XYZ file of C-alpha atoms in Angstrom:
787
model
C 31.220 29.830 -47.693
C 28.334 27.590 -45.343
C 31.789 28.283 -42.692
C 31.819 32.133 -43.112
C 27.777 31.967 -42.698
C 28.248 29.770 -39.424
C 31.242 31.769 -37.650
C 28.768 35.336 -38.024
C 26.350 33.638 -37.314
C 28.037 32.240 -33.735
C 29.824 35.674 -33.028
C 25.634 37.493 -33.301
C 24.783 34.872 -30.598
C 27.619 35.587 -28.598
C 27.249 40.342 -28.707
C 23.036 38.710 -28.186
C 24.375 36.691 -25.099
C 23.585 39.186 -22.312
C 21.758 38.941 -18.962
C 18.483 40.893 -19.131
C 17.105 42.828 -15.858
C 13.223 42.509 -16.118
C 11.137 45.996 -15.240
C 9.158 44.474 -12.792
C 10.763 44.508 -9.406
C 9.359 45.756 -6.353
C 11.935 49.311 -5.282
C 14.027 49.613 -8.524
C 11.660 51.657 -10.145
C 12.903 53.932 -7.737
C 15.835 52.891 -7.394
C 16.884 53.326 -10.460
C 15.053 56.963 -11.622
C 17.560 59.618 -11.596
C 17.290 61.267 -7.737
C 16.110 65.377 -7.360
C 18.223 68.022 -7.424
C 19.343 69.361 -4.205
C 20.049 72.668 -3.467
C 22.407 71.942 -0.828
C 23.311 69.100 1.073
C 21.498 70.020 4.020
C 18.532 69.353 3.105
C 20.065 65.890 2.628
C 17.729 63.290 5.556
C 18.369 60.699 7.352
C 14.754 59.614 6.109
C 16.128 59.913 2.902
C 19.833 58.439 3.390
C 17.250 55.113 4.938
C 15.209 55.144 1.383
C 17.862 54.817 -1.340
C 19.944 52.148 1.698
C 16.171 50.108 0.862
C 16.259 50.633 -2.541
C 19.302 49.368 -3.145
C 19.568 46.784 -0.966
C 15.166 46.212 -2.604
C 17.189 45.874 -5.864
C 20.339 43.968 -5.341
C 18.303 40.677 -2.868
C 15.288 40.713 -5.842
C 17.673 41.439 -8.471
C 20.342 38.488 -7.167
C 17.699 35.961 -6.206
C 14.073 36.601 -8.305
C 14.822 38.213 -11.179
C 18.616 36.799 -12.172
C 17.478 35.221 -15.630
C 20.085 33.119 -17.529
C 21.477 35.028 -20.520
C 19.342 32.671 -22.979
C 15.922 34.048 -20.793
C 13.011 35.964 -22.838
C 9.976 36.662 -21.716
C 7.525 35.834 -24.187
C 7.448 32.686 -26.325
C 10.560 32.308 -29.323
C 11.409 30.048 -31.812
C 14.487 28.920 -33.067
C 14.873 29.706 -37.018
C 17.748 29.830 -39.295
C 18.989 33.397 -39.493
C 20.173 34.309 -42.511
C 24.441 35.654 -42.900
C 22.657 38.916 -43.658
C 20.204 39.206 -40.858
C 23.036 38.396 -38.566
C 24.917 41.295 -39.456
C 21.734 44.188 -39.377
C 20.935 42.310 -35.753
C 24.708 43.263 -34.350
C 25.170 46.610 -36.244
C 21.450 47.144 -34.708
C 23.099 45.829 -31.079
C 26.193 48.241 -30.899
C 24.223 50.545 -32.025
C 21.771 50.083 -28.558
C 25.223 49.646 -26.715
C 26.845 53.243 -27.330
C 22.954 54.975 -26.111
C 22.686 53.100 -23.016
C 26.787 54.041 -22.426
C 25.070 58.398 -23.319
C 22.252 57.691 -21.340
C 24.097 56.747 -19.122
C 26.695 60.269 -18.670
C 23.889 62.277 -18.765
C 21.946 60.247 -15.643
C 25.564 60.773 -14.151
C 25.506 64.235 -14.581
C 22.217 65.295 -13.416
C 21.746 63.064 -10.377
C 22.335 65.315 -7.326
C 23.758 62.152 -5.699
C 27.494 61.273 -7.745
C 26.374 57.832 -7.296
C 22.926 55.777 -8.903
C 21.623 53.031 -7.082
C 20.014 51.831 -11.309
C 20.676 49.023 -13.158
C 22.129 48.704 -16.047
C 21.697 45.484 -18.906
C 24.758 44.467 -19.616
C 27.240 45.484 -16.397
C 26.818 44.409 -12.125
C 26.021 47.741 -10.144
C 28.101 47.210 -7.044
C 25.926 50.427 -5.335
C 27.337 49.986 -1.394
C 30.544 51.260 -2.623
C 29.271 53.987 -5.012
C 27.028 54.743 -1.619
C 30.225 54.308 0.714
C 31.879 56.410 -2.382
C 29.231 59.165 -2.130
C 29.819 59.522 1.734
C 32.882 60.343 1.288
C 32.920 62.779 -1.580
C 30.093 64.145 1.165
C 32.171 64.394 3.698
C 35.169 65.634 1.684
C 33.012 67.811 0.654
C 30.846 69.513 3.263
C 34.073 70.857 5.295
C 32.289 72.035 8.362
C 30.871 68.283 10.529
C 26.771 68.870 11.497
C 26.194 69.240 15.084
C 24.132 65.743 14.615
C 26.316 63.109 12.566
C 28.615 63.733 14.582
C 27.658 60.667 16.569
C 25.389 58.663 13.845
C 27.593 58.570 11.353
C 30.232 56.320 12.951
C 26.981 53.788 13.344
C 26.007 54.415 10.042
C 29.490 54.089 9.031
C 29.338 50.405 10.825
C 26.733 49.752 9.284
C 28.028 50.478 5.779
C 30.854 48.181 6.250
C 28.688 45.391 7.621
C 25.860 45.710 4.741
C 29.825 46.051 2.375
C 30.818 42.492 3.137
C 27.643 40.546 2.854
C 26.991 42.223 -0.350
C 30.513 41.019 -1.381
C 29.353 38.462 -0.932
C 26.417 37.821 -2.950
C 28.521 38.852 -6.207
C 30.934 36.011 -4.835
C 28.375 34.138 -5.524
C 26.572 35.929 -8.200
C 29.897 35.878 -11.014
C 30.510 32.004 -9.780
C 26.163 31.891 -11.568
C 27.324 33.554 -14.208
C 30.676 31.204 -14.362
C 28.111 28.248 -14.896
C 25.949 30.498 -17.091
C 28.137 31.047 -19.710
C 29.067 27.481 -19.897
C 25.484 26.449 -20.327
C 24.738 28.223 -22.694
C 28.550 28.173 -24.612
C 27.359 23.814 -24.327
C 23.975 25.223 -25.850
C 25.522 27.253 -28.504
C 27.217 23.930 -29.535
C 23.749 21.933 -29.168
C 23.031 24.808 -31.856
C 25.937 24.450 -33.881
C 26.087 20.641 -34.385
C 22.413 20.048 -34.800
C 22.570 23.709 -37.267
C 25.509 20.728 -39.423
C 23.077 18.161 -39.463
C 20.103 19.803 -40.873
C 22.275 21.756 -43.274
C 23.874 17.583 -44.055
C 21.352 16.503 -43.666
C 18.899 18.024 -45.932
C 21.304 17.441 -48.924
C 21.657 12.924 -48.103
C 17.883 13.336 -47.234
C 16.864 14.221 -50.679
C 14.506 11.301 -52.188
C 14.239 9.631 -48.726
C 10.769 8.532 -48.156
C 8.999 10.587 -45.732
C 8.067 7.368 -44.000
C 11.436 6.760 -43.137
C 12.742 10.221 -42.065
C 9.763 10.271 -39.297
C 11.269 7.029 -38.528
C 14.437 8.141 -38.178
C 13.155 11.088 -36.324
C 12.161 9.162 -34.523
C 15.028 6.759 -33.011
C 17.324 10.212 -32.467
C 14.484 11.283 -30.316
C 15.364 7.998 -28.514
C 18.600 8.129 -28.499
C 18.049 11.581 -26.996
C 15.909 10.279 -24.567
C 18.256 7.110 -23.964
C 20.954 9.551 -23.422
C 19.054 11.349 -21.218
C 18.360 8.803 -19.021
C 21.741 7.669 -18.634
C 22.832 11.259 -17.639
C 20.727 10.911 -14.879
C 21.636 7.766 -13.802
C 25.618 8.640 -14.636
C 24.017 12.122 -12.307
C 22.556 9.703 -9.449
C 25.743 7.616 -9.169
C 27.836 9.879 -8.511
C 25.412 11.380 -5.703
C 25.048 7.695 -4.298
C 28.646 7.477 -4.530
C 29.646 10.502 -2.217
C 27.149 9.173 0.751
C 28.513 6.684 0.587
C 31.501 8.293 1.066
C 29.936 10.749 3.163
C 28.665 7.948 5.318
C 31.374 6.330 5.386
C 33.128 9.527 6.104
C 30.398 10.196 9.349
C 30.809 6.251 10.169
C 34.971 7.182 11.421
C 34.564 10.084 12.406
C 31.731 8.330 14.754
C 34.962 5.004 15.876
C 36.471 8.978 16.831
C 34.099 9.884 18.907
C 33.655 6.421 20.251
C 37.250 5.852 21.099
C 38.086 8.887 22.562
C 34.596 8.787 24.891
C 36.269 5.059 25.420
C 39.443 6.567 26.289
C 37.796 9.319 28.403
C 35.819 6.563 30.580
C 38.904 4.595 31.217
C 40.203 7.828 32.708
C 37.503 8.580 34.998
C 37.968 4.895 35.452
C 41.429 5.260 36.430
C 41.074 9.149 38.827
C 38.251 7.567 40.324
C 39.842 4.336 41.566
C 42.156 6.787 42.332
C 40.554 8.456 44.365
C 39.304 6.208 46.129
C 42.311 5.021 47.196
C 43.593 8.650 48.112
C 39.909 8.624 50.334
C 40.888 5.410 51.396
C 44.293 5.936 52.673
C 42.603 8.992 54.354
C 39.959 7.669 56.189
C 42.108 5.107 57.492
C 45.326 7.890 58.544
C 41.836 9.298 60.358
C 41.149 6.152 62.157
C 44.594 5.607 63.339
C 45.167 9.004 64.277
C 42.336 8.902 66.334
C 42.793 5.782 67.909
C 45.584 6.539 68.748
C 43.972 9.834 70.779
C 41.565 7.434 72.019
C 40.860 5.898 75.220
C 41.435 1.701 75.784
C 37.867 1.365 76.296
C 37.432 2.136 72.483
C 39.877 -0.422 71.962
C 38.636 -3.231 73.817
C 35.308 -2.082 72.643
C 36.564 -3.022 68.645
C 38.501 -6.056 70.085
C 34.902 -7.394 71.236
C 33.444 -6.666 68.244
C 36.295 -8.467 66.092
C 35.339 -11.363 68.276
C 31.557 -11.464 67.868
C 32.595 -11.709 64.282
C 34.433 -14.559 64.814
C 32.162 -16.739 66.714
C 29.283 -15.477 63.937
C 31.903 -16.979 61.473
C 32.497 -20.560 63.308
C 28.572 -20.712 63.893
C 27.560 -20.637 60.508
C 30.050 -22.782 59.281
C 29.314 -25.050 61.893
C 26.364 -25.109 60.157
C 27.596 -25.368 56.712
C 29.413 -28.351 57.782
C 26.109 -30.238 59.330
C 24.701 -30.423 55.789
C 27.849 -30.708 53.670
C 27.699 -34.255 56.118
C 23.949 -34.296 55.926
C 23.938 -34.265 52.126
C 27.616 -36.647 52.010
C 25.080 -39.404 53.522
C 22.125 -39.340 50.988
C 24.616 -39.263 48.182
C 25.942 -42.421 49.658
C 23.219 -43.943 50.157
C 21.941 -43.305 46.555
C 25.461 -44.610 45.637
C 24.466 -48.258 47.545
C 20.607 -48.425 46.520
C 21.832 -47.896 42.755
C 25.174 -50.039 42.654
C 21.995 -52.393 44.781
C 19.715 -51.951 41.922
C 22.662 -52.317 39.054
C 23.389 -55.768 40.214
C 19.180 -57.186 40.945
C 19.225 -55.950 37.460
C 21.915 -57.976 36.247
C 20.797 -60.929 38.007
C 17.978 -60.967 36.132
C 19.955 -60.524 32.893
C 21.614 -64.103 33.643
C 18.806 -66.068 34.522
C 16.804 -63.992 31.013
C 20.021 -65.006 29.249
C 19.434 -68.515 30.175
C 16.191 -69.040 29.868
C 17.134 -67.356 26.592
C 19.579 -70.586 25.820
C 17.151 -73.488 27.469
C 14.532 -72.586 24.691
C 17.163 -71.952 22.061
C 18.156 -76.167 23.023
C 14.444 -77.057 23.227
C 14.009 -75.633 20.031
C 17.047 -77.436 17.990
C 16.341 -80.523 19.923
C 13.063 -79.935 18.013
C 14.226 -78.909 14.799
C 16.548 -82.447 15.233
C 14.102 -84.600 16.517
C 11.078 -83.358 13.416
C 14.004 -84.109 10.736
C 13.342 -87.837 11.330
C 9.864 -89.106 9.727
C 8.105 -90.908 11.967
C 4.652 -92.658 11.834
C 1.548 -90.601 12.515
C 0.527 -93.766 14.911
C 2.845 -93.076 17.572
C 3.326 -90.645 20.190
C 7.342 -89.035 18.850
C 9.223 -87.300 21.016
C 8.920 -84.276 18.542
C 5.359 -84.221 19.661
C 5.970 -84.228 23.636
C 8.221 -81.385 23.464
C 5.679 -79.175 21.080
C 3.385 -79.821 23.296
C 6.169 -79.321 26.781
C 6.800 -75.713 24.491
C 3.196 -74.939 24.676
C 2.371 -75.180 26.967
C 5.721 -72.911 28.345
C 4.449 -70.581 26.375
C 0.387 -70.357 27.548
C 1.689 -71.043 31.281
C 2.195 -67.568 33.476
C 5.058 -67.122 34.734
C 5.198 -66.660 38.716
C 5.512 -63.834 40.548
C 9.224 -64.025 42.157
C 9.110 -60.151 42.510
C 6.378 -57.748 42.859
C 7.806 -55.155 40.182
C 6.483 -58.823 37.630
C 2.560 -58.369 39.168
C 2.311 -55.069 38.353
C 3.005 -55.967 34.612
C 1.354 -58.621 34.379
C -2.452 -57.793 33.995
C -1.988 -55.197 31.068
C 0.133 -58.239 28.835
C -2.521 -60.711 29.112
C -5.972 -58.680 29.204
C -9.090 -59.198 27.935
C -9.363 -55.670 26.211
C -7.345 -52.920 25.110
C -8.133 -49.200 25.917
C -9.692 -49.931 22.617
C -12.928 -52.424 23.976
C -11.577 -54.901 20.777
C -10.271 -58.526 22.834
C -6.553 -58.849 22.496
C -7.061 -63.040 23.327
C -9.717 -64.628 21.490
C -12.063 -67.492 23.818
C -11.125 -70.802 20.727
C -8.159 -71.640 19.949
C -4.849 -72.089 21.765
C -2.782 -71.444 18.950
C -4.678 -68.119 18.300
C -4.259 -67.375 21.938
C -0.222 -68.650 21.270
C -0.343 -65.559 18.641
C -2.443 -63.172 20.484
C -0.008 -63.441 23.742
C 2.849 -62.966 21.525
C 0.761 -59.423 19.322
C 0.359 -57.592 22.956
C 3.873 -59.047 24.332
C 5.410 -56.840 21.544
C 2.732 -53.983 21.720
C 3.771 -53.726 25.685
C 7.893 -53.881 24.451
C 7.360 -50.776 21.437
C 5.133 -49.333 24.144
C 7.947 -49.662 27.114
C 10.339 -48.230 23.901
C 7.713 -45.518 22.513
C 7.883 -44.062 26.314
C 11.618 -42.980 25.983
C 11.477 -41.520 23.226
C 9.931 -37.945 23.586
C 6.824 -37.981 24.013
C 3.920 -36.492 21.776
C 1.447 -36.339 24.490
C 3.860 -33.020 25.711
C 3.262 -31.560 22.424
C -0.282 -31.706 21.986
C -0.813 -30.998 25.624
C 1.552 -27.349 24.799
C 0.225 -27.173 20.742
C -3.931 -27.723 22.827
C -2.702 -24.540 25.542
C -1.938 -22.207 22.582
C -4.634 -22.936 20.841
C -6.990 -22.556 23.963
C -7.911 -18.583 23.501
C -8.620 -19.242 19.433
C -9.346 -21.415 17.467
C -8.231 -23.693 15.235
C -6.912 -23.928 11.546
C -5.253 -25.783 9.157
C -1.488 -25.472 9.393
C 1.120 -27.850 9.403
C 2.075 -28.007 12.607
C -0.876 -29.255 13.358
C -0.636 -31.873 10.114
C 2.891 -33.467 11.963
C 1.081 -33.838 14.964
C -1.857 -35.158 13.841
C 0.560 -37.915 11.584
C 2.598 -38.800 14.496
C -1.625 -39.667 15.989
C -3.643 -38.050 18.942
C -3.731 -39.410 22.267
C -6.376 -41.564 23.264
C -7.922 -38.303 25.884
C -8.086 -35.521 22.674
C -8.996 -37.231 19.687
C -12.546 -37.615 20.964
C -12.005 -33.962 20.638
C -9.665 -33.680 17.187
C -12.028 -35.859 15.172
C -15.401 -33.945 16.244
C -13.586 -31.325 14.770
C -11.672 -32.723 11.464
C -15.579 -33.501 11.135
C -16.388 -30.274 11.740
C -14.899 -28.614 9.313
C -15.194 -30.898 6.377
C -18.924 -30.233 7.035
C -19.341 -27.216 8.131
C -21.250 -26.274 4.424
C -23.860 -29.098 5.043
C -24.193 -28.089 8.574
C -24.981 -24.874 8.056
C -27.655 -25.365 5.192
C -29.415 -27.561 7.476
C -32.030 -27.432 9.975
C -31.257 -27.604 14.492
C -32.172 -30.395 15.031
C -31.189 -31.707 11.714
C -30.211 -35.305 12.979
C -33.367 -35.501 15.288
C -35.796 -35.335 12.290
C -34.424 -38.365 10.398
C -34.020 -40.086 13.166
C -37.926 -39.571 13.838
C -38.744 -40.143 10.262
C -36.979 -43.148 10.426
C -38.272 -44.862 13.690
C -41.852 -43.662 12.635
C -41.930 -44.984 8.991
C -40.447 -48.263 7.407
C -37.705 -48.322 5.564
C -36.166 -51.340 3.358
C -33.049 -50.651 4.322
C -34.031 -50.564 7.457
C -34.126 -54.928 7.964
C -30.858 -55.001 6.372
C -28.867 -52.805 9.089
C -30.733 -55.241 11.255
C -29.166 -58.048 9.932
C -25.759 -56.476 10.093
C -25.982 -54.712 13.872
C -24.302 -57.776 15.819
C -21.575 -58.981 12.855
C -20.128 -55.475 12.955
C -17.778 -55.700 15.677
C -18.322 -58.880 17.352
C -14.917 -58.630 18.719
C -15.392 -55.328 20.221
C -17.418 -55.364 23.942
C -19.679 -52.196 23.045
C -21.068 -54.193 19.998
C -20.220 -57.637 20.529
C -24.440 -58.511 21.899
C -27.641 -57.067 21.364
C -27.901 -55.035 24.819
C -24.461 -53.720 24.333
C -24.311 -49.789 24.245
C -23.414 -49.193 21.028
C -25.641 -51.456 19.113
C -28.372 -48.903 19.699
C -26.827 -46.002 18.594
C -25.267 -47.936 15.727
C -28.239 -48.625 14.626
C -29.840 -44.506 15.434
C -27.377 -43.307 12.823
C -27.724 -45.656 10.063
C -31.527 -44.970 10.317
C -31.429 -41.321 9.784
C -28.271 -41.947 7.012
C -31.107 -44.258 5.064
C -33.358 -41.107 5.231
C -30.794 -38.699 4.395
C -29.202 -40.237 1.245
C -31.451 -42.840 -0.429
C -29.476 -43.649 -3.566
C -27.226 -45.276 -1.351
C -29.515 -45.745 1.743
C -27.297 -48.293 3.074
C -24.335 -50.879 2.133
C -22.806 -52.668 4.197
C -19.292 -51.066 5.568
C -20.480 -48.239 6.667
C -21.538 -50.651 9.670
C -18.007 -50.775 10.419
C -17.012 -47.113 9.762
C -20.167 -46.000 12.611
C -18.787 -48.587 14.511
C -15.391 -46.500 14.410
C -16.644 -43.562 15.275
C -18.763 -44.150 17.808
C -15.461 -45.910 19.432
C -15.291 -41.507 20.226
C -18.411 -39.474 18.988
C -21.887 -38.756 19.581
C -24.019 -40.049 18.122
C -25.094 -37.014 15.878
C -21.433 -36.517 15.630
C -20.535 -40.281 14.012
C -23.883 -39.520 11.786
C -21.826 -35.930 10.040
C -18.867 -38.564 10.136
C -20.409 -40.940 7.967
C -21.496 -38.479 6.196
C -18.522 -36.609 5.590
C -17.184 -40.555 4.628
C -19.526 -41.374 2.182
C -20.130 -37.076 0.903
C -16.861 -35.462 1.059
C -14.074 -38.154 1.166
C -15.288 -40.268 -1.529
C -16.317 -40.049 -4.901
C -19.664 -40.610 -5.994
C -21.159 -43.817 -6.469
C -18.529 -45.409 -4.071
C -21.025 -47.584 -1.143
C -23.411 -47.921 -4.097
C -24.984 -51.211 -5.827
C -22.537 -52.064 -8.436
C -19.603 -49.655 -5.794
C -17.521 -47.959 -8.311
C -16.271 -45.984 -7.525
C -14.109 -49.058 -5.326
C -13.855 -50.013 -8.429
C -11.805 -47.877 -9.952
C -9.904 -47.033 -7.100
C -8.643 -50.472 -7.206
C -7.090 -49.584 -10.372
C -5.812 -46.552 -9.448
C -3.772 -48.104 -6.265
C -2.839 -50.909 -8.831
C -1.268 -48.000 -10.894
C 0.581 -46.766 -7.782
C 1.420 -50.009 -6.977
C 3.318 -50.386 -9.722
C 4.984 -47.287 -9.689
C 5.743 -47.127 -6.114
C 6.879 -50.780 -5.938
C 7.804 -51.842 -8.824
C 9.293 -54.727 -7.884
C 6.330 -55.996 -5.811
C 3.806 -55.555 -8.460
C 5.735 -57.407 -10.483
C 6.042 -60.294 -8.302
C 2.435 -60.372 -7.834
C 2.062 -60.442 -11.557
C 4.312 -63.074 -12.588
C 2.220 -66.072 -10.510
C -1.356 -63.834 -11.477
C -1.629 -62.853 -7.848
C -5.050 -60.840 -7.799
C -4.255 -58.686 -5.051
C -7.604 -56.407 -5.199
C -9.773 -58.640 -3.710
C -7.538 -58.650 -0.385
C -7.127 -54.657 -0.629
C -10.770 -53.627 -1.569
C -12.686 -53.945 1.864
C -9.412 -51.906 3.094
C -10.610 -49.200 1.082
C -14.047 -49.851 1.455
C -14.077 -50.266 5.506
C -10.331 -47.776 5.676
C -9.436 -50.616 7.423
C -11.111 -51.523 9.888
C -10.758 -55.512 10.883
C -7.381 -55.537 8.555
C -4.671 -54.108 11.066
C -4.064 -53.977 14.300
C -6.163 -51.362 16.851
C -3.829 -49.185 17.746
C -2.812 -48.636 13.947
C -5.449 -48.614 12.600
C -7.020 -44.724 14.832
C -3.727 -44.017 13.458
C -4.371 -44.386 10.686
C -7.898 -43.112 10.913
C -6.697 -39.681 12.859
C -4.339 -38.552 9.808
C -7.390 -40.103 7.118
C -10.288 -37.622 8.645
C -7.735 -34.683 8.676
C -6.155 -35.047 5.730
C -8.873 -36.559 3.373
C -8.539 -40.797 1.138
C -5.384 -39.688 0.154
C -4.204 -41.662 3.086
C -5.460 -44.984 2.319
C -3.922 -45.328 -0.834
C -0.510 -43.771 1.510
C -0.873 -46.551 3.863
C -2.167 -49.342 1.742
C 0.930 -48.976 -0.207
C 2.859 -48.649 2.947
C 1.951 -51.998 4.377
C 2.861 -54.047 1.394
C 5.958 -51.885 1.698
C 6.301 -52.903 5.199
C 6.557 -56.631 4.565
C 7.931 -56.219 0.486
C 10.679 -58.697 1.429
C 8.496 -61.805 3.035
C 6.377 -61.383 0.199
C 9.362 -61.848 -2.829
C 10.019 -65.420 -0.235
C 7.513 -66.599 -1.293
C 6.988 -68.359 -5.020
C 4.019 -69.800 -5.114
C 0.323 -67.767 -6.307
C -1.070 -70.365 -2.860
C 1.432 -69.159 0.076
C 1.078 -65.654 -1.594
C -2.757 -65.025 -1.230
C -2.710 -67.118 1.658
C -0.491 -64.778 3.125
C -1.638 -61.462 2.370
C -5.370 -62.799 4.268
C -3.235 -62.353 7.767
C 0.296 -60.305 7.005
C -2.001 -57.252 8.412
C -1.944 -58.237 11.499
C 1.901 -59.477 12.339
C 2.427 -55.247 11.331
C 2.599 -53.956 14.546
C 5.010 -51.079 14.362
C 3.238 -47.868 13.934
C 5.398 -44.923 13.625
C 7.407 -47.190 10.952
C 4.831 -47.670 8.720
C 3.969 -44.231 9.649
C 7.361 -43.033 8.727
C 6.846 -45.281 5.632
C 3.394 -44.206 4.574
C 4.683 -39.985 4.609
C 8.395 -39.756 4.064
C 9.623 -42.741 1.702
C 6.908 -42.872 -0.788
C 7.012 -38.566 -1.167
C 5.831 -37.415 -3.533
C 2.708 -38.329 -3.263
C 0.695 -35.722 -5.042
C -3.713 -35.902 -4.941
C -3.944 -34.313 -8.674
C -2.683 -37.507 -9.956
C -5.515 -39.595 -7.833
C -8.452 -37.667 -8.931
C -6.535 -38.012 -13.264
C -5.982 -41.482 -12.657
C -9.304 -41.702 -11.358
C -11.168 -39.955 -14.255
C -8.819 -42.007 -16.905
C -10.240 -45.673 -15.021
C -14.203 -43.614 -14.588
C -14.548 -43.877 -18.058
C -13.316 -47.759 -18.944
C -15.255 -49.247 -15.710
C -18.659 -47.455 -16.894
C -17.762 -48.783 -20.354
C -17.111 -52.750 -18.876
C -20.370 -51.549 -16.561
C -22.254 -50.796 -19.210
C -21.212 -54.421 -21.940
C -21.968 -56.135 -18.337
C -25.375 -54.639 -17.782
C -26.298 -55.839 -21.582
C -25.015 -58.819 -21.593
C -26.830 -59.225 -18.240
C -29.971 -57.866 -20.276
C -29.384 -60.596 -23.152
C -29.022 -63.200 -21.014
C -32.337 -62.939 -19.072
C -33.965 -62.019 -21.952
C -32.539 -65.613 -23.982
C -32.920 -67.478 -20.847
C -37.301 -66.652 -20.617
C -38.114 -67.232 -24.445
C -36.147 -71.075 -23.056
C -38.171 -70.803 -20.181
C -41.273 -70.709 -23.077
C -40.109 -73.238 -25.156
C -39.429 -75.584 -23.092
C -43.109 -74.884 -21.569
C -44.287 -75.802 -24.641
C -42.307 -79.057 -25.983
C -43.560 -80.578 -22.511
C -47.476 -79.837 -23.486
C -46.692 -81.441 -26.829
C -45.549 -84.058 -25.364
C -48.300 -84.388 -22.872
C -50.010 -84.770 -25.325
C -49.022 -86.911 -27.253
């Protein structure tokens, strides 16, 4: 049957699973050969003893380390086949015969040896060379009754060496036994694997009959994959166990280290206690010694000791007196400071009371004015309301008398004619405009004072510029946040120049040296069609700025040079109204050449193409993009404008064209330009929306188109809080991706371009029709004259 055949095959494999020793070992052949026959034991010399021991150790060491093979190891390549039961029985009989022959050869080899022990290694039996050598030496000693002279002293030493070697061989034997057990276990597992494989193959041969070959190959592949995954799982489990064991070892080490640390701490504590104890004992010994020596010394020694103590007390007394004097002086100074603070507090309280009283008076006058305004009067009569208004205007325009020297310090700043940028703070003609300008100046002064109470951005700028003194500035989040908070006046020239160079570096690198001067020389030597329009717009650029107010102002010539040079660089644009204001603002902080590159940055890098051409195509596209953003970010305000049909792009068009020049107060204008030169045109959209959001509630209160449009014309000049406007632009309006603006620009560009094409066609048709009509009119008039 199949089971009996498998049993016989298994039995044959167990018999064949015997460890065989290779024959190519160094020293093993000499150790395994029978020793030559000796005539007597006297001929056995120490050299032969050492030779025998070396051969035995070499055979044992190499057999245990290098040539110890597993019981299923063979030196040739082999292949596992399915033997028939008859082949297995034949192999079993052949192996039994070989075993008997080996035992017979062993007996013959032992009888022919001159020594009673042999170092040869039997393939299927472990050798014990040291035990045999010790037994042989004992037999030899027992057979030789008469001791020799040379072995009396060396024999003891040899026995001790043999005992040590015996112990080491015993340890090696234990290791070999352990290896043998592990090898047997491995053989058992492999035999089980072979048996299961045979079963699988036997049953598979019957089950797979009639199954297609492709299906069988697929099944084999799946089996291989399963075996691979099982092997990988076993490896991972082994790694897991090793890691867990390593964790346990580390925990044990940590525990041991903690115990050692605790022991060391206890040792240190004990040593500290011993040191303290010894210190006390030492001090006691010194005291006892000094007392004994004091009793022995003469009265002069006692007197000198008292004198020293007296001197020490005098020094302490002098120190206490000095300290007391300084403390008294400090107390007096603190008292003086407290009295001064109380005096200042009373003074400020009086000022507060005075201002509160004035406020009440003004409120009373305004209430009277409101009451008088309610009653209708004839325009010809001089009504009390007109008198009250006149009195209020006089009080507002009249400067307050300087009652205290502190007011004289702040007064010039409040009514200064020009600000730090050169713009006029108070108009020259209209009294109403003077009042509004003075009110705006006071509000700006109040805001500047309130900002000074907070953390100054100037300190942050100083720290940042100091940190970048030895390295080149790079774009980063910290720098962007600093620029959004506003560049200080003293650092704006440097930062604007850096921003411009950052954006036009590729243009400047490709240009020849002295590029600006070359363009300027061409513009001065050759006539330019744009030069006439440039000359007309020079004095109209910033008439309220002292740098451009007259033909002799220092900024006029610089403005002319930059505009002429740019008209030669970009003949497609030449000159467009609005470029003069951009250059004028840039020249307030930059030199001529840097202002020229600033204009190149704005026109050729930031703004889309055709932004400043005759059709202003890019500007019209941006207005439609702004409409979309306003409807998205401020839907209530957009609906309000749509309800009353207010075209607010008539106001915002100029904001985009000249980047808010002449639209907002100067402090806000330059903070917008700070971010604009660093981040690009997206800043214009941010601040345009922020201006509307700042005054959204006030605009929503207006209920007719005329009042709304009138308010839109001047409302930006009433916004003074740059900090709040910046927070709205860069905080409340987020998210604000530039990709969205670019996509909407591309969408509206095609529409506007198509509309302009249609308008151009209509214009050409109109011109053609007008020329035709003019010819007809001429012909009719000739006929009439003839008739």
